[in-house]
Amino acid sequence: MDGLNKSIYDIGSDTAFAILARSNELIKSGNKVINLGIGQPDFPTPNNIIEVAVKALKDGHHGYSSSNGILELREAVSQDFFNRNKVNVDPGDILITPGGKAVIFYTLLIFGQPGSEIIFPDPGFVAYKSMIDYTGATAVSLPHRMENNFSFDAQELLSLVNEKTRLIIFNSPANPTGGVVPKSEYIKLIKGLEKYPNVYILSDEIYSRILFDDNAHISLMSFPEIRDRVIVLDGWSKTYSMTGWRLGYGIFPKKIFNYAEKLAINCHSCVTTAVQLAGVEALKGTQEHVLKMIEEFNLRRNFLTENLNSIKNIKCIKPGGAFYVFPEIKKSNMSSKQISDHLLENMFLATVPGSAFGQNGEGFLRLSYASNMDNLKEAIECLKKFMNE
Ligand code: PLP
């Protein structure tokens, strides 16, 4: 079809959603599919959160709320952010959004235009590059390699920055690799960015609570040197098993908050009020479920890495966070997409090919361990069989 915005023809999509749709088709036609494709916790939303939402609806919270989010929720986010990062955030700088993804969308609409450059993690969450491309900006790939535990090299990142760079996208713990950026790289990056006062950073901290071993979350906003040019993205989807509720937030520098809010008004108006009230309960109520979930994820992570490494031609590092492993899989003459397709169509195991996350993802598969231990055991048997074929 001719005559549409020329950027729309090539806009990227998220392979994980396509794989979810295909898995559901296979299930409908009577197959048992083990789904390690989609990035959402397999635990239900905690009951205390659900109850608040139900009550809110019954109490008549059915109308629009303010476009930036109800004050009670923004205050709860500010308090939670302080508790976890020791950084004071003005609730007026917080924009409540329908999921964290909206923060990526709005930020890229603010910064992206032809002639500007935006650095993104590769492999990385698919929406980053899709939206950079859509705005006409140049997407500059920052490799995240297995030999660096899927973090980046700050020197390499700084070598990509120039006078056209407008934004750097940062994601730790990361999707699809589970990689966590070590403090040493933060320090080098912040020092190096002093020379580039006009470069902003979008810090996607959606997995900030899901960390293992002695990894502690470091928010990019906790560095005063760059604080006035950091946008933080976080939300409820992963931490509280609320992916389908669509609730997230962005903390924007005062200089650009107004633009983000105007985009929100022009797009989603406001987030469902009952969902926002549930979000308050999630932050202020018991955190018992979160801790239990992380404990369970840790067991699964250990199980998977150990067992994947025992399979011929698979190499898997133990990731520091999120709920993904990203093993390197070598099978002669097969791309990661062919491997992933084969596993789904013939063995009913859903994974996501590493190449879906950028050119540096080729040769890898993303396995989400947001699935129970029995499924993980079956998945390992399946991979063993496939690799020995
Ligand atoms: N950022 C990353 C790195 C993600 O992996 C995801 C979801 O998979 C999101 C943002 C979006 O989260 P939400 O479901 O809250 O929009």
Short mmCIF file of C-alpha atoms and ligand atoms in Angstrom, two decimals:
data_model
loop_
_atom_site.label_atom_id
_atom_site.label_comp_id
_atom_site.label_asym_id
_atom_site.label_seq_id
_atom_site.Cartn_x
_atom_site.Cartn_y
_atom_site.Cartn_z
CA MET A 1 0.00 0.00 0.00
CA ASP A 2 1.44 3.38 -1.04
CA GLY A 3 1.20 6.80 0.53
CA LEU A 4 1.74 6.03 4.19
CA ASN A 5 4.40 7.56 6.40
CA LYS A 6 7.53 6.10 4.81
CA SER A 7 8.87 4.95 8.19
CA ILE A 8 5.91 2.65 8.78
CA TYR A 9 6.85 0.18 6.03
CA ASP A 10 9.97 -0.97 7.86
CA ILE A 11 8.91 -0.67 11.49
CA GLY A 12 10.24 -3.55 13.58
CA SER A 13 8.13 -5.79 15.75
CA ASP A 14 8.67 -8.03 18.75
CA THR A 15 9.38 -11.63 17.73
CA ALA A 16 8.46 -12.84 21.24
CA PHE A 17 4.83 -11.83 20.63
CA ALA A 18 4.78 -13.63 17.26
CA ILE A 19 6.19 -16.74 18.95
CA LEU A 20 3.56 -16.49 21.67
CA ALA A 21 0.82 -16.35 19.01
CA ARG A 22 2.29 -19.37 17.18
CA SER A 23 2.63 -21.31 20.47
CA ASN A 24 -1.03 -20.63 21.22
CA GLU A 25 -2.01 -21.93 17.77
CA LEU A 26 -0.03 -25.10 18.39
CA ILE A 27 -1.68 -25.51 21.79
CA LYS A 28 -5.11 -25.01 20.22
CA SER A 29 -4.42 -27.81 17.79
CA GLY A 30 -3.72 -30.15 20.68
CA ASN A 31 0.04 -29.94 21.30
CA LYS A 32 1.74 -29.38 24.62
CA VAL A 33 4.05 -26.44 24.14
CA ILE A 34 6.75 -25.49 26.63
CA ASN A 35 6.86 -21.74 26.39
CA LEU A 36 10.22 -20.25 27.27
CA GLY A 37 9.61 -17.50 24.74
CA ILE A 38 7.69 -14.76 26.47
CA GLY A 39 9.11 -12.44 29.09
CA GLN A 40 6.53 -12.49 31.81
CA PRO A 41 6.59 -14.05 35.29
CA ASP A 42 4.60 -17.27 35.57
CA PHE A 43 3.36 -16.28 39.03
CA PRO A 44 -0.07 -14.72 39.49
CA THR A 45 -0.40 -11.10 40.57
CA PRO A 46 -0.44 -11.13 44.40
CA ASN A 47 -3.93 -11.16 45.86
CA ASN A 48 -3.59 -8.01 47.94
CA ILE A 49 -3.01 -6.08 44.70
CA ILE A 50 -5.98 -7.66 42.92
CA GLU A 51 -8.29 -6.92 45.83
CA VAL A 52 -7.46 -3.23 45.80
CA ALA A 53 -8.21 -3.02 42.07
CA VAL A 54 -11.54 -4.84 42.44
CA LYS A 55 -12.56 -2.62 45.34
CA ALA A 56 -11.54 0.50 43.40
CA LEU A 57 -13.80 -0.49 40.51
CA LYS A 58 -16.68 -1.26 42.87
CA ASP A 59 -16.14 2.07 44.62
CA GLY A 60 -16.66 3.89 41.35
CA HIS A 61 -13.11 4.70 40.25
CA HIS A 62 -14.07 4.47 36.63
CA GLY A 63 -13.25 7.90 35.27
CA TYR A 64 -10.19 9.61 33.83
CA SER A 65 -7.42 10.51 36.22
CA SER A 66 -4.80 13.23 35.78
CA SER A 67 -2.64 12.56 32.77
CA ASN A 68 0.60 12.23 34.74
CA GLY A 69 -0.96 9.76 37.20
CA ILE A 70 -2.68 10.06 40.57
CA LEU A 71 -0.62 11.87 43.19
CA GLU A 72 -0.89 8.97 45.66
CA LEU A 73 0.85 6.68 43.18
CA ARG A 74 3.52 9.19 42.19
CA GLU A 75 4.27 9.73 45.89
CA ALA A 76 4.48 5.97 46.43
CA VAL A 77 6.90 5.67 43.48
CA SER A 78 9.01 8.50 44.86
CA GLN A 79 9.17 6.80 48.28
CA ASP A 80 9.97 3.40 46.76
CA PHE A 81 12.68 4.92 44.59
CA PHE A 82 14.19 6.59 47.64
CA ASN A 83 14.06 3.38 49.68
CA ARG A 84 15.87 1.44 46.97
CA ASN A 85 18.28 4.02 45.55
CA LYS A 86 18.59 6.74 48.20
CA VAL A 87 17.64 9.33 45.59
CA ASN A 88 14.94 11.93 46.19
CA VAL A 89 12.57 12.26 43.26
CA ASP A 90 9.97 15.00 43.01
CA PRO A 91 6.60 13.28 42.37
CA GLY A 92 6.09 16.05 39.81
CA ASP A 93 8.83 14.49 37.65
CA ILE A 94 7.09 11.12 37.52
CA LEU A 95 4.86 10.14 34.62
CA ILE A 96 2.67 7.08 35.18
CA THR A 97 2.29 5.18 31.92
CA PRO A 98 0.42 2.14 30.55
CA GLY A 99 3.47 -0.13 30.92
CA GLY A 100 7.14 0.74 30.83
CA LYS A 101 7.20 0.47 27.06
CA ALA A 102 5.35 3.77 26.68
CA VAL A 103 8.35 5.49 28.28
CA ILE A 104 10.56 4.13 25.48
CA PHE A 105 8.05 5.31 22.89
CA TYR A 106 7.70 8.83 24.27
CA THR A 107 11.41 9.26 24.92
CA LEU A 108 12.29 8.25 21.39
CA LEU A 109 9.64 10.57 19.98
CA ILE A 110 11.26 13.39 21.96
CA PHE A 111 14.87 12.66 20.92
CA GLY A 112 14.69 10.87 17.59
CA GLN A 113 14.86 12.71 14.29
CA PRO A 114 16.84 12.41 11.05
CA GLY A 115 20.41 13.54 11.62
CA SER A 116 20.59 12.56 15.27
CA GLU A 117 22.23 9.40 16.61
CA ILE A 118 20.96 7.17 19.38
CA ILE A 119 23.08 4.42 20.90
CA PHE A 120 21.27 1.21 21.81
CA PRO A 121 22.30 -2.11 23.40
CA ASP A 122 22.84 -4.95 20.92
CA PRO A 123 21.51 -7.50 21.66
CA GLY A 124 18.77 -5.51 23.34
CA PHE A 125 15.04 -5.11 23.87
CA VAL A 126 13.50 -4.93 20.42
CA ALA A 127 11.42 -1.77 20.87
CA TYR A 128 14.54 0.39 21.21
CA LYS A 129 15.81 -0.10 17.68
CA SER A 130 12.37 -0.33 16.10
CA MET A 131 11.42 3.06 17.48
CA ILE A 132 14.79 4.72 16.78
CA ASP A 133 14.44 3.64 13.16
CA TYR A 134 10.85 4.83 13.06
CA THR A 135 11.85 8.37 14.08
CA GLY A 136 14.44 8.54 11.30
CA ALA A 137 17.35 8.84 13.75
CA THR A 138 20.44 6.71 13.20
CA ALA A 139 20.55 3.67 15.48
CA VAL A 140 24.12 3.06 16.67
CA SER A 141 24.70 -0.45 17.95
CA LEU A 142 26.61 -0.94 21.20
CA PRO A 143 27.74 -4.58 21.40
CA HIS A 144 27.09 -6.46 24.63
CA ARG A 145 29.30 -9.53 24.46
CA MET A 146 29.30 -12.81 26.29
CA GLU A 147 32.95 -12.34 27.23
CA ASN A 148 31.89 -9.17 29.12
CA ASN A 149 29.11 -11.06 30.91
CA PHE A 150 26.76 -9.29 28.50
CA SER A 151 27.63 -5.88 29.85
CA PHE A 152 29.29 -3.23 27.67
CA ASP A 153 32.72 -1.75 27.58
CA ALA A 154 32.46 1.92 28.68
CA GLN A 155 35.44 2.87 26.49
CA GLU A 156 33.74 1.35 23.47
CA LEU A 157 30.50 3.17 24.31
CA LEU A 158 32.28 6.50 24.68
CA SER A 159 34.04 5.97 21.35
CA LEU A 160 30.58 5.92 19.70
CA VAL A 161 29.52 9.27 21.17
CA ASN A 162 29.89 12.35 18.96
CA GLU A 163 28.24 15.72 18.45
CA LYS A 164 25.24 14.08 16.75
CA THR A 165 24.55 11.74 19.68
CA ARG A 166 21.34 12.72 21.47
CA LEU A 167 20.57 9.71 23.61
CA ILE A 168 22.11 6.52 24.97
CA ILE A 169 19.84 3.64 25.93
CA PHE A 170 21.03 1.71 28.93
CA ASN A 171 19.42 -1.45 30.31
CA SER A 172 20.64 -3.25 33.41
CA PRO A 173 19.67 -5.96 34.31
CA ALA A 174 19.13 -6.63 30.66
CA ASN A 175 16.70 -8.27 28.33
CA PRO A 176 17.53 -10.62 26.52
CA THR A 177 20.76 -11.59 28.26
CA GLY A 178 20.21 -11.09 32.00
CA GLY A 179 23.48 -9.12 31.93
CA VAL A 180 24.22 -6.67 34.74
CA VAL A 181 26.51 -3.67 34.25
CA PRO A 182 29.26 -3.61 36.89
CA LYS A 183 29.87 -0.47 38.95
CA SER A 184 33.28 0.04 37.32
CA GLU A 185 31.65 0.63 33.91
CA TYR A 186 29.12 3.08 35.39
CA ILE A 187 31.98 5.13 36.85
CA LYS A 188 33.91 5.19 33.56
CA LEU A 189 30.78 6.05 31.59
CA ILE A 190 29.80 8.92 33.87
CA LYS A 191 33.30 10.38 33.84
CA GLY A 192 33.40 10.16 30.03
CA LEU A 193 29.97 11.76 29.63
CA GLU A 194 31.11 14.93 31.40
CA LYS A 195 32.52 15.94 28.02
CA TYR A 196 29.11 15.58 26.37
CA PRO A 197 26.64 17.62 28.45
CA ASN A 198 23.92 17.43 25.79
CA VAL A 199 23.72 13.65 25.67
CA TYR A 200 20.76 12.20 27.59
CA ILE A 201 20.44 8.66 28.86
CA LEU A 202 17.35 6.48 28.98
CA SER A 203 17.98 4.02 31.78
CA ASP A 204 15.62 1.08 31.47
CA GLU A 205 15.47 -0.33 34.99
CA ILE A 206 12.40 -2.55 34.56
CA TYR A 207 14.31 -5.56 36.00
CA SER A 208 15.83 -3.54 38.86
CA ARG A 209 14.36 -5.80 41.55
CA ILE A 210 15.30 -9.09 39.90
CA LEU A 211 18.96 -9.52 40.81
CA PHE A 212 20.94 -12.49 42.11
CA ASP A 213 24.06 -13.27 44.13
CA ASP A 214 25.68 -10.12 45.43
CA ASN A 215 24.45 -7.88 42.60
CA ALA A 216 22.79 -4.76 43.97
CA HIS A 217 20.81 -2.42 41.79
CA ILE A 218 22.53 0.81 40.79
CA SER A 219 20.22 3.40 39.31
CA LEU A 220 21.85 5.74 36.81
CA MET A 221 19.90 8.48 38.56
CA SER A 222 22.03 8.04 41.66
CA PHE A 223 24.98 9.82 40.02
CA PRO A 224 24.57 13.57 40.67
CA GLU A 225 26.97 14.43 37.80
CA ILE A 226 24.44 13.28 35.18
CA ARG A 227 21.20 13.19 37.09
CA ASP A 228 19.61 16.09 35.23
CA ARG A 229 19.87 14.20 31.95
CA VAL A 230 18.74 10.72 32.99
CA ILE A 231 15.30 9.33 32.22
CA VAL A 232 14.45 6.29 34.33
CA LEU A 233 12.00 3.66 33.14
CA ASP A 234 10.60 1.18 35.65
CA GLY A 235 7.26 -0.39 36.41
CA TRP A 236 5.17 -3.14 37.88
CA SER A 237 5.09 -5.66 35.02
CA LYS A 238 7.99 -7.88 36.03
CA THR A 239 8.35 -7.22 39.76
CA TYR A 240 4.70 -7.77 40.64
CA SER A 241 3.64 -10.12 37.82
CA MET A 242 1.48 -7.39 36.33
CA THR A 243 2.40 -7.54 32.65
CA GLY A 244 -1.21 -7.48 31.47
CA TRP A 245 -2.28 -4.67 33.79
CA ARG A 246 -0.18 -2.17 31.82
CA LEU A 247 1.39 -0.04 34.50
CA GLY A 248 4.81 1.58 34.38
CA TYR A 249 6.50 4.91 34.97
CA GLY A 250 9.11 7.27 33.70
CA ILE A 251 11.08 9.76 35.75
CA PHE A 252 11.91 12.62 33.42
CA PRO A 253 14.28 15.56 33.87
CA LYS A 254 12.29 18.75 34.55
CA LYS A 255 13.48 20.25 31.24
CA ILE A 256 11.63 17.64 29.20
CA PHE A 257 8.89 16.38 31.53
CA ASN A 258 6.35 18.67 29.94
CA TYR A 259 6.98 17.17 26.49
CA ALA A 260 6.61 13.62 27.77
CA GLU A 261 3.35 14.56 29.48
CA LYS A 262 2.02 16.18 26.31
CA LEU A 263 2.77 13.01 24.37
CA ALA A 264 0.95 11.06 27.08
CA ILE A 265 -2.10 13.36 26.83
CA ASN A 266 -2.14 13.01 23.06
CA CYS A 267 -1.79 9.25 23.24
CA HIS A 268 -3.08 7.41 26.29
CA SER A 269 -4.69 10.32 28.25
CA CYS A 270 -4.17 8.59 31.59
CA VAL A 271 -3.76 5.10 33.04
CA THR A 272 -6.78 3.15 34.31
CA THR A 273 -7.48 4.58 37.76
CA ALA A 274 -8.18 1.25 39.48
CA VAL A 275 -4.88 -0.09 38.13
CA GLN A 276 -3.04 2.91 39.55
CA LEU A 277 -4.57 2.29 42.98
CA ALA A 278 -3.48 -1.34 42.72
CA GLY A 279 0.00 -0.02 41.92
CA VAL A 280 0.02 1.89 45.23
CA GLU A 281 -0.79 -1.33 47.09
CA ALA A 282 1.97 -3.19 45.20
CA LEU A 283 4.58 -0.68 46.35
CA LYS A 284 3.32 -0.13 49.89
CA GLY A 285 1.98 -3.60 50.73
CA THR A 286 3.87 -6.75 51.61
CA GLN A 287 6.89 -7.56 49.40
CA GLU A 288 6.81 -11.22 50.41
CA HIS A 289 5.71 -12.40 46.95
CA VAL A 290 8.49 -10.51 45.21
CA LEU A 291 11.13 -12.07 47.43
CA LYS A 292 9.68 -15.56 46.93
CA MET A 293 9.59 -15.08 43.18
CA ILE A 294 13.23 -13.99 43.08
CA GLU A 295 14.23 -16.97 45.19
CA GLU A 296 12.44 -19.30 42.78
CA PHE A 297 13.99 -17.56 39.74
CA ASN A 298 17.41 -18.03 41.31
CA LEU A 299 16.89 -21.81 41.62
CA ARG A 300 15.76 -22.00 38.01
CA ARG A 301 18.67 -19.88 36.79
CA ASN A 302 21.13 -22.19 38.54
CA PHE A 303 19.42 -25.28 37.18
CA LEU A 304 19.36 -23.99 33.62
CA THR A 305 22.92 -22.71 33.42
CA GLU A 306 24.32 -25.87 34.93
CA ASN A 307 22.35 -28.16 32.64
CA LEU A 308 22.75 -26.11 29.48
CA ASN A 309 26.52 -26.18 29.92
CA SER A 310 26.42 -29.96 30.09
CA ILE A 311 25.02 -30.12 26.54
CA LYS A 312 27.33 -30.46 23.56
CA ASN A 313 27.98 -27.16 21.73
CA ILE A 314 26.03 -25.02 24.18
CA LYS A 315 27.75 -22.42 26.31
CA CYS A 316 25.83 -20.42 28.88
CA ILE A 317 27.03 -17.88 31.40
CA LYS A 318 25.15 -17.40 34.64
CA PRO A 319 23.35 -14.06 34.30
CA GLY A 320 23.22 -11.62 37.22
CA GLY A 321 19.59 -10.57 36.84
CA ALA A 322 16.23 -10.59 35.03
CA PHE A 323 14.75 -14.02 34.19
CA TYR A 324 16.50 -14.97 30.98
CA VAL A 325 19.49 -17.06 30.01
CA PHE A 326 21.15 -16.40 26.69
CA PRO A 327 23.15 -19.48 25.70
CA GLU A 328 25.38 -19.64 22.68
CA ILE A 329 24.20 -22.57 20.56
CA LYS A 330 26.25 -23.94 17.70
CA LYS A 331 24.58 -26.28 15.27
CA SER A 332 26.14 -26.63 11.86
CA ASN A 333 24.60 -24.49 9.12
CA MET A 334 21.68 -23.37 11.27
CA SER A 335 21.01 -19.75 12.21
CA SER A 336 19.48 -18.94 15.58
CA LYS A 337 16.16 -18.32 13.81
CA GLN A 338 16.27 -21.73 12.14
CA ILE A 339 17.09 -23.37 15.46
CA SER A 340 14.28 -21.55 17.25
CA ASP A 341 11.79 -22.38 14.45
CA HIS A 342 12.85 -26.03 14.49
CA LEU A 343 12.48 -26.27 18.26
CA LEU A 344 8.99 -24.77 18.15
CA GLU A 345 7.58 -26.54 15.10
CA ASN A 346 9.06 -30.00 15.71
CA MET A 347 9.68 -30.23 19.41
CA PHE A 348 7.11 -27.75 20.75
CA LEU A 349 9.66 -25.76 22.68
CA ALA A 350 9.23 -21.99 22.33
CA THR A 351 12.40 -19.88 22.54
CA VAL A 352 13.40 -16.59 20.90
CA PRO A 353 16.29 -16.47 18.42
CA GLY A 354 19.10 -14.18 19.54
CA SER A 355 19.08 -12.48 16.14
CA ALA A 356 15.65 -11.01 16.99
CA PHE A 357 17.46 -8.77 19.51
CA GLY A 358 20.08 -7.38 17.13
CA GLN A 359 22.93 -8.53 14.95
CA ASN A 360 25.10 -9.34 17.96
CA GLY A 361 22.48 -11.80 19.14
CA GLU A 362 23.09 -14.19 16.23
CA GLY A 363 24.33 -17.56 17.45
CA PHE A 364 22.33 -17.33 20.70
CA LEU A 365 18.86 -18.22 21.94
CA ARG A 366 16.87 -16.46 24.64
CA LEU A 367 15.23 -18.78 27.12
CA SER A 368 12.92 -17.21 29.66
CA TYR A 369 12.84 -19.18 32.88
CA ALA A 370 9.53 -17.71 33.88
CA SER A 371 8.24 -21.26 33.63
CA ASN A 372 8.04 -24.02 36.23
CA MET A 373 10.85 -26.45 36.98
CA ASP A 374 9.12 -29.41 35.28
CA ASN A 375 8.95 -27.43 32.06
CA LEU A 376 12.59 -26.43 32.39
CA LYS A 377 13.58 -30.07 32.84
CA GLU A 378 11.65 -31.01 29.71
CA ALA A 379 13.23 -28.13 27.84
CA ILE A 380 16.71 -29.36 28.75
CA GLU A 381 15.87 -32.88 27.54
CA CYS A 382 14.53 -31.44 24.34
CA LEU A 383 17.68 -29.36 23.72
CA LYS A 384 19.88 -32.37 24.51
CA LYS A 385 18.03 -34.43 21.95
CA PHE A 386 18.21 -31.66 19.35
CA MET A 387 21.92 -31.03 19.84
CA ASN A 388 22.72 -34.72 19.60
CA GLU A 389 20.69 -35.22 16.41
N1 PLP B 1 12.04 -2.82 28.96
C1 PLP B 1 12.50 -4.07 28.89
C2 PLP B 1 13.96 -4.29 28.88
C3 PLP B 1 11.62 -5.15 28.82
O1 PLP B 1 12.09 -6.40 28.74
C4 PLP B 1 10.23 -4.88 28.82
C5 PLP B 1 9.25 -5.98 28.68
O2 PLP B 1 9.54 -7.07 28.26
C6 PLP B 1 9.81 -3.56 28.90
C7 PLP B 1 10.73 -2.55 28.98
C8 PLP B 1 8.35 -3.19 28.85
O3 PLP B 1 7.67 -3.52 29.98
P1 PLP B 1 6.10 -3.26 30.07
O4 PLP B 1 5.43 -4.58 29.91
O5 PLP B 1 5.91 -2.67 31.45
O6 PLP B 1 5.70 -2.30 29.02
#
